[in-house]
Structure formats: C-alpha cells, structure tokens
Amino acid sequence: MPSEFDLIHRYFQWPVTHTDLGGGDDAALITPAPGHQLAVSADMLVEGRHFFENAEPEALGWKSLAVNLSDIAAMGGVPRWAFLSLALPAVDSDWLDGFARGFRACASTFGVDLAGGDTTRGPLTINVTIMGEVPTGMAITRAGAQAGDEVWVSGQPGRAALALWHLRDGTALDRTMRDDCMAALHRPQPRTGLGMGLRGLASAMLDVSDGLLGDLGHILASSGVGVRLREAGLPTALLLTACGDAGLAHKACLTGGDDYELLFTAPAAHHDAIEAAARTAGVPVHAIGTLVSSNDGCRIQRISGHMETLEMRGFDHFTSDH
C-alpha cells in the first residue's frame, strides 16, 4: 500500500515555472510580481454534494481546479498557484491517474503551478486553494457598482443546470445540445482572459456559481443598488433549443448554477469597449439589464412589457435540498 508521500510524489508533483519552491517541503515559497497584489480563494468539493459518486475522475480533476480559477478571473486576476488537499476513502490508482491527469491538464492550460497540498484518508473531499496576481488597485470587487451601470453576463449561463437536471431528474435534452450542456457541467471554462480584459471597465464582478439571480444579489447588496433586468436580453435561445421548454430555459438561465460565467456591471459609456474586450477574449457577452437605486428594488421587464418583482436567491448549501 503506497504511503501518503508516495501518492503525492507519484500523482501531484510536477515541475513548476513561477514558484520559488513548490511541493515537497513544509511550505511553498512564492514571490509575487512587483506592483501586484495576491488574490486568494479556496473551494471545497464533497462527493454526493458537489459531484455524483460515479463522477468521471478526469473531468472531476479539471473541474476542481477550474472552479477556483473562475474566482481569480472574477477579480480580474491572473491565476498562478494552486494548493490541492484530498481526502480519499481508499487508494484507487485508476481514479488517481484520471483525476491527476484532468487537474494537470487544467493547470497547464491556464499556466498554474501546483505548489503544494495534503492527502489524508476520509470521505472523498477535494479542497483547492488558488492564488493569483492582479495589478495593485485594479482588482474588480463586488462593491463598485452604481445606479445607471449596465448588467452583463458572459457566455451561456444555464447549460450546466440543464445537464444536472438531465442527470438527476431525467429532464429531456435535444441530442445535438446534450454534449454541450454536459461539457458546461463537467469541464467549465474559466473566463480568465475576459476577466483581465475588464480591468478598468467593469465596476463590479463575480462568477456565476450559485445562479445568476442569487449571485447578482451579492453585487446588489455589496454595492447598495437595485436592478431592472430585461427578459428580452437574456441569452436563452440555446437553452430553448436544448430543452424545448421556454419556462425551463428561463429558469436555467436565471437560477441554474455551476456555469462559472462572469457576471459584471459597467458604466454605459464602456459598452463598446466591453464588446471589444469580449471579442479579444473570444467570449460572447450579453447586456441584460441596468442598475437602479436600491429604493427601486429588483424587477424584470417581461417581453410583454410587464414588470415583475425578482427574488434574488440562488443555491445555498444549508437551505437547498440538492
């Protein structure tokens, strides 16, 4: 039976490129680039709560790092260093081979060093701490939005939710769109290039992990504003193609989680510059509403013109059933 240190050496040590001292010692040594701040985030994935018990290990390895890279993207930062801690119920070489392959592929794609971590025995749990760099004073937080700013979202939020509902509840998906939705759920693509391109343009930003409405609510609360969303501006066309149900497509777009798209606000004067930054990053963006005074609350204008109050709630690990 391999020891803890054998596992780390075999599966989770590879050459680093911008780390002074990586895994294998008591601590990593890191020197941030001059004129930069460190952006640090941590995320935990628990079997049965965040992923199915039969989750494909290579895809899980990719996703466990990608969801953390998305946090750095949401700050306008460049991801640099990851720390991986694993609790494993037993040593399964095939599972570890696949997981490590997926994790390393994601790290290589986005230029991230695996700088350390830990392993222990226990229920399958994956914990990643990510560190990135952002030029001092240029980080995009949740607290800078102002009334009059436009609300934007990247990509196609809702695909991951449709995939989850398909797997969990049997929701029917169009055959031509099923693989696309599954890829969104299992191999999310952190929008690091777009995040960097939005420095100096976006007034507030976060990534969509617990549903567009719930996550937008964090920006509204941090910035002290309200919102008017436009149903006609929501990117639901592909979702409708995938599930054939307009109501379900709308629900997936607004409340589905696990997309890891960027949700951000920006002054209307930056509209053209944002579209240019999105083209450079190769990521579509959609203007879906406008911020208003907090006294005006949170509402959505339906295609019919009717205004409807919004409940700004998303997924919560302690109040949600699934």
Coordinates of C-alpha atoms in Angstrom, one line a residue:
M1 CA 0.0 0.0 0.0
P2 CA 1.6 3.3 -1.0
S3 CA 2.1 5.9 1.7
E4 CA 0.7 9.4 1.7
F5 CA 4.0 10.8 0.5
D6 CA 4.2 8.2 -2.3
L7 CA 0.8 9.3 -3.5
I8 CA 1.8 13.0 -3.6
H9 CA 5.1 12.2 -5.3
R10 CA 3.5 9.9 -7.9
Y11 CA 0.4 11.9 -8.8
F12 CA 0.8 15.5 -7.7
Q13 CA 4.3 16.7 -8.1
W14 CA 5.5 18.1 -11.4
P15 CA 7.9 20.9 -12.5
V16 CA 6.8 24.4 -11.5
T17 CA 7.5 27.5 -13.7
H18 CA 6.9 30.6 -11.5
T19 CA 7.2 29.2 -7.9
D20 CA 10.4 29.6 -5.9
L21 CA 9.9 26.4 -4.0
G22 CA 7.0 24.1 -4.7
G23 CA 5.6 20.9 -3.1
G24 CA 7.7 18.6 -1.0
D25 CA 8.8 20.9 1.7
D26 CA 7.0 22.3 4.8
A27 CA 5.7 25.3 2.8
A28 CA 5.9 26.7 -0.7
L29 CA 7.9 29.8 -1.4
I30 CA 6.4 32.4 -3.7
T31 CA 7.4 35.9 -4.9
P32 CA 4.6 38.0 -6.3
A33 CA 5.4 40.1 -9.3
P34 CA 6.3 43.7 -8.4
G35 CA 3.3 46.1 -8.3
H36 CA 0.8 43.2 -7.9
Q37 CA -1.5 42.1 -5.1
L38 CA -2.2 38.5 -4.3
A39 CA -5.8 37.3 -4.9
V40 CA -6.5 34.1 -2.8
S41 CA -9.6 31.9 -2.8
A42 CA -10.5 28.4 -1.5
D43 CA -13.2 26.0 -2.6
M44 CA -14.3 22.6 -1.4
L45 CA -16.0 19.8 -3.4
V46 CA -17.7 17.0 -1.4
E47 CA -18.8 13.7 -3.0
G48 CA -22.6 13.5 -3.1
R49 CA -23.0 17.2 -2.6
H50 CA -21.0 18.8 -5.4
F51 CA -20.5 15.8 -7.7
F52 CA -22.1 12.4 -8.2
E53 CA -20.5 9.3 -6.7
N54 CA -19.7 8.0 -10.2
A55 CA -18.2 11.2 -11.5
E56 CA -15.6 10.6 -14.2
P57 CA -12.3 11.3 -12.4
E58 CA -10.5 13.1 -15.2
A59 CA -13.4 15.6 -15.7
L60 CA -13.6 16.0 -11.9
G61 CA -9.9 16.8 -11.8
W62 CA -10.4 19.5 -14.4
K63 CA -13.4 20.9 -12.7
S64 CA -12.0 21.0 -9.2
L65 CA -9.3 23.4 -10.4
A66 CA -11.4 25.3 -13.0
V67 CA -14.0 26.5 -10.5
N68 CA -11.2 28.0 -8.4
L69 CA -9.6 29.7 -11.5
S70 CA -13.0 31.3 -12.1
D71 CA -12.8 33.1 -8.7
I72 CA -9.5 34.7 -9.8
A73 CA -11.0 35.6 -13.2
A74 CA -13.8 37.3 -11.4
M75 CA -11.3 39.6 -9.7
G76 CA -9.6 40.5 -12.9
G77 CA -6.6 38.5 -11.9
V78 CA -4.1 36.0 -13.4
P79 CA -4.2 32.6 -11.7
R80 CA -0.7 31.5 -10.6
W81 CA -0.5 28.9 -7.8
A82 CA -2.8 26.1 -6.6
F83 CA -2.7 24.0 -3.4
L84 CA -4.6 20.7 -3.5
S85 CA -5.8 18.8 -0.5
L86 CA -7.5 15.4 -0.9
A87 CA -9.4 13.2 1.5
L88 CA -9.6 9.7 -0.1
P89 CA -11.6 6.7 1.2
A90 CA -9.0 4.3 -0.3
V91 CA -6.1 4.3 -2.7
D92 CA -7.5 3.7 -6.2
S93 CA -4.8 4.0 -8.8
D94 CA -7.1 4.2 -11.8
W95 CA -9.1 7.0 -10.1
L96 CA -6.0 8.9 -9.1
D97 CA -4.5 8.6 -12.6
G98 CA -7.6 10.1 -14.1
F99 CA -8.1 12.8 -11.5
A100 CA -4.4 13.9 -11.6
R101 CA -4.5 13.9 -15.5
G102 CA -7.5 16.2 -15.5
F103 CA -6.2 18.5 -12.8
R104 CA -2.8 18.8 -14.5
A105 CA -4.4 19.5 -17.9
C106 CA -6.4 22.4 -16.5
A107 CA -3.3 23.7 -14.7
S108 CA -1.2 23.5 -17.9
T109 CA -3.9 25.2 -20.0
F110 CA -4.1 28.2 -17.6
G111 CA -0.5 28.4 -16.6
V112 CA -0.9 27.4 -13.0
D113 CA 1.7 25.8 -10.7
L114 CA 0.6 23.1 -8.3
A115 CA 2.6 24.5 -5.3
G116 CA 1.6 22.1 -2.5
G117 CA -1.2 20.4 -0.7
D118 CA -2.0 17.4 1.5
T119 CA -3.7 14.0 1.4
T120 CA -5.5 12.0 4.1
R121 CA -8.0 9.2 4.5
G122 CA -11.7 10.1 4.7
P123 CA -14.9 10.6 2.7
L124 CA -13.9 11.8 -0.8
T125 CA -13.4 15.5 -0.5
I126 CA -11.4 17.9 -2.7
N127 CA -10.2 21.2 -1.4
V128 CA -8.3 23.7 -3.6
T129 CA -6.7 27.0 -2.6
I130 CA -5.9 29.2 -5.6
M131 CA -3.6 32.2 -5.6
G132 CA -3.4 34.8 -8.4
E133 CA -2.0 38.2 -9.1
V134 CA -3.7 41.4 -10.0
P135 CA -2.1 44.8 -10.5
T136 CA -2.3 46.8 -7.3
G137 CA -5.6 48.7 -7.1
M138 CA -7.0 47.0 -10.2
A139 CA -8.9 44.1 -8.7
I140 CA -12.6 44.1 -9.6
T141 CA -14.8 43.6 -6.4
R142 CA -18.5 43.2 -5.8
A143 CA -18.8 46.7 -4.2
G144 CA -18.2 49.2 -7.1
A145 CA -21.5 49.1 -9.0
Q146 CA -23.6 52.3 -9.3
A147 CA -27.1 53.1 -10.4
G148 CA -27.1 53.6 -14.2
D149 CA -24.5 50.9 -14.8
E150 CA -25.3 48.1 -17.3
V151 CA -25.5 44.5 -16.2
W152 CA -23.6 42.0 -18.3
V153 CA -23.1 38.2 -18.3
S154 CA -20.7 36.2 -20.3
G155 CA -21.2 33.0 -22.3
Q156 CA -24.4 30.9 -22.0
P157 CA -25.5 30.5 -18.3
G158 CA -27.9 27.7 -17.8
R159 CA -26.3 24.9 -19.7
A160 CA -24.8 23.3 -16.6
A161 CA -28.2 23.4 -14.9
L162 CA -29.9 21.7 -17.8
A163 CA -27.2 18.9 -17.7
L164 CA -27.6 18.5 -14.0
W165 CA -31.4 18.3 -14.3
H166 CA -31.0 15.8 -17.1
L167 CA -28.8 13.5 -15.0
R168 CA -30.6 13.9 -11.7
D169 CA -34.3 14.3 -12.8
G170 CA -34.4 12.9 -16.3
T171 CA -35.1 16.3 -18.0
A172 CA -35.1 15.6 -21.7
L173 CA -32.4 17.4 -23.8
D174 CA -32.0 17.7 -27.5
R175 CA -29.4 15.2 -28.8
T176 CA -27.4 17.9 -30.6
M177 CA -27.1 20.0 -27.5
R178 CA -26.7 17.4 -24.8
D179 CA -22.9 17.1 -25.1
D180 CA -22.5 20.9 -25.0
C181 CA -24.6 21.0 -21.8
M182 CA -22.6 18.1 -20.3
A183 CA -19.3 19.8 -21.1
A184 CA -20.5 23.0 -19.4
L185 CA -21.3 21.0 -16.2
H186 CA -18.2 18.7 -16.1
R187 CA -15.5 20.8 -17.8
P188 CA -16.3 24.5 -17.1
Q189 CA -14.1 27.1 -18.9
P190 CA -12.9 29.8 -16.5
R191 CA -13.1 33.2 -18.2
T192 CA -9.6 34.4 -17.2
G193 CA -8.9 36.3 -20.4
L194 CA -12.1 38.2 -20.3
G195 CA -11.6 39.0 -16.6
M196 CA -8.3 40.6 -17.3
G197 CA -9.7 42.5 -20.2
L198 CA -12.4 44.0 -18.0
R199 CA -9.9 45.8 -15.7
G200 CA -10.7 49.4 -15.7
L201 CA -14.1 48.8 -17.5
A202 CA -16.2 46.7 -15.1
S203 CA -17.4 48.4 -11.9
A204 CA -18.2 45.2 -10.1
M205 CA -17.9 41.5 -10.9
L206 CA -18.3 37.9 -9.7
D207 CA -18.6 34.5 -11.2
V208 CA -21.9 32.6 -11.6
S209 CA -21.6 29.6 -9.3
D210 CA -25.0 29.5 -7.5
G211 CA -27.3 31.0 -10.1
L212 CA -27.4 34.3 -11.9
L213 CA -30.1 35.9 -9.7
G214 CA -28.5 34.8 -6.4
D215 CA -25.1 35.9 -7.4
L216 CA -26.3 39.2 -8.8
G217 CA -27.9 39.7 -5.4
H218 CA -24.4 39.7 -3.9
I219 CA -23.4 42.6 -6.1
L220 CA -26.6 44.5 -5.3
A221 CA -26.1 44.0 -1.6
S222 CA -22.4 44.9 -1.6
S223 CA -23.0 48.0 -3.8
G224 CA -26.3 49.1 -2.3
V225 CA -28.2 49.2 -5.6
G226 CA -31.3 47.7 -7.3
V227 CA -31.7 46.2 -10.8
R228 CA -34.0 46.2 -13.8
L229 CA -33.4 43.1 -15.9
R230 CA -34.8 42.7 -19.4
E231 CA -36.2 39.3 -20.3
A232 CA -35.5 40.1 -24.0
G233 CA -31.8 40.5 -23.2
L234 CA -31.4 37.1 -21.5
P235 CA -29.3 34.6 -23.6
T236 CA -31.9 31.8 -23.6
A237 CA -32.1 30.8 -27.3
L238 CA -29.6 27.9 -27.0
L239 CA -31.2 26.8 -23.8
L240 CA -34.6 26.7 -25.5
T241 CA -33.1 24.6 -28.3
A242 CA -31.6 22.2 -25.7
C243 CA -34.8 21.6 -23.7
G244 CA -37.7 22.8 -25.9
D245 CA -39.4 24.5 -22.9
A246 CA -39.3 28.3 -22.7
G247 CA -40.1 28.3 -18.9
L248 CA -37.4 25.8 -18.2
A249 CA -34.9 27.7 -20.3
H250 CA -35.7 30.9 -18.4
K251 CA -35.3 29.1 -15.1
A252 CA -32.0 27.6 -16.1
C253 CA -30.6 31.0 -17.2
L254 CA -31.6 32.9 -14.1
T255 CA -31.3 30.3 -11.3
G256 CA -29.1 27.5 -12.6
G257 CA -25.7 27.3 -11.0
D258 CA -22.3 25.7 -11.9
D259 CA -21.8 27.9 -15.0
Y260 CA -18.8 29.9 -13.9
E261 CA -19.6 32.6 -16.3
L262 CA -18.7 36.2 -15.4
L263 CA -21.5 38.5 -14.2
F264 CA -20.5 42.1 -14.1
T265 CA -21.6 45.7 -14.2
A266 CA -20.1 48.7 -16.0
P267 CA -20.9 52.3 -16.9
A268 CA -22.9 52.6 -20.1
A269 CA -20.1 54.6 -21.6
H270 CA -18.0 51.5 -21.6
H271 CA -20.4 49.4 -23.7
D272 CA -18.4 49.4 -26.9
A273 CA -15.1 48.8 -25.0
I274 CA -16.6 45.8 -23.2
E275 CA -17.8 44.3 -26.5
A276 CA -14.2 44.8 -27.9
A277 CA -12.7 43.2 -24.8
A278 CA -15.0 40.2 -25.2
R279 CA -14.1 39.8 -28.9
T280 CA -10.4 39.8 -27.9
A281 CA -11.1 37.2 -25.3
G282 CA -13.2 35.1 -27.7
V283 CA -16.1 35.1 -25.2
P284 CA -19.6 36.4 -26.1
V285 CA -21.2 38.8 -23.6
H286 CA -24.8 40.0 -23.2
A287 CA -26.1 43.2 -21.7
I288 CA -29.2 42.0 -19.7
G289 CA -30.3 45.0 -17.6
T290 CA -29.5 48.2 -15.8
L291 CA -28.8 49.1 -12.1
V292 CA -31.2 51.4 -10.3
S293 CA -31.4 53.0 -6.9
S294 CA -31.8 50.5 -4.1
N295 CA -35.2 52.2 -3.3
D296 CA -36.5 50.9 -6.7
G297 CA -35.9 47.3 -5.8
C298 CA -35.3 44.4 -8.1
R299 CA -37.5 43.7 -11.1
I300 CA -37.5 42.2 -14.5
Q301 CA -39.3 43.6 -17.6
R302 CA -41.0 40.7 -19.4
I303 CA -41.1 40.6 -23.2
S304 CA -44.8 41.6 -22.9
G305 CA -43.6 44.8 -21.1
H306 CA -45.0 43.8 -17.8
M307 CA -42.7 44.5 -14.8
E308 CA -42.3 41.7 -12.3
T309 CA -40.6 41.6 -8.9
L310 CA -37.5 39.4 -8.7
E311 CA -36.4 37.2 -5.8
M312 CA -32.7 37.4 -5.7
R313 CA -32.0 33.9 -4.3
G314 CA -29.6 31.3 -5.5
F315 CA -28.3 27.9 -4.3
D316 CA -27.4 27.7 -0.6
H317 CA -25.6 24.6 0.8
F318 CA -27.5 24.8 4.1
T319 CA -31.0 25.6 2.8
S320 CA -31.2 23.9 -0.6
D321 CA -32.4 20.3 -0.9
H322 CA -29.9 19.3 -3.6

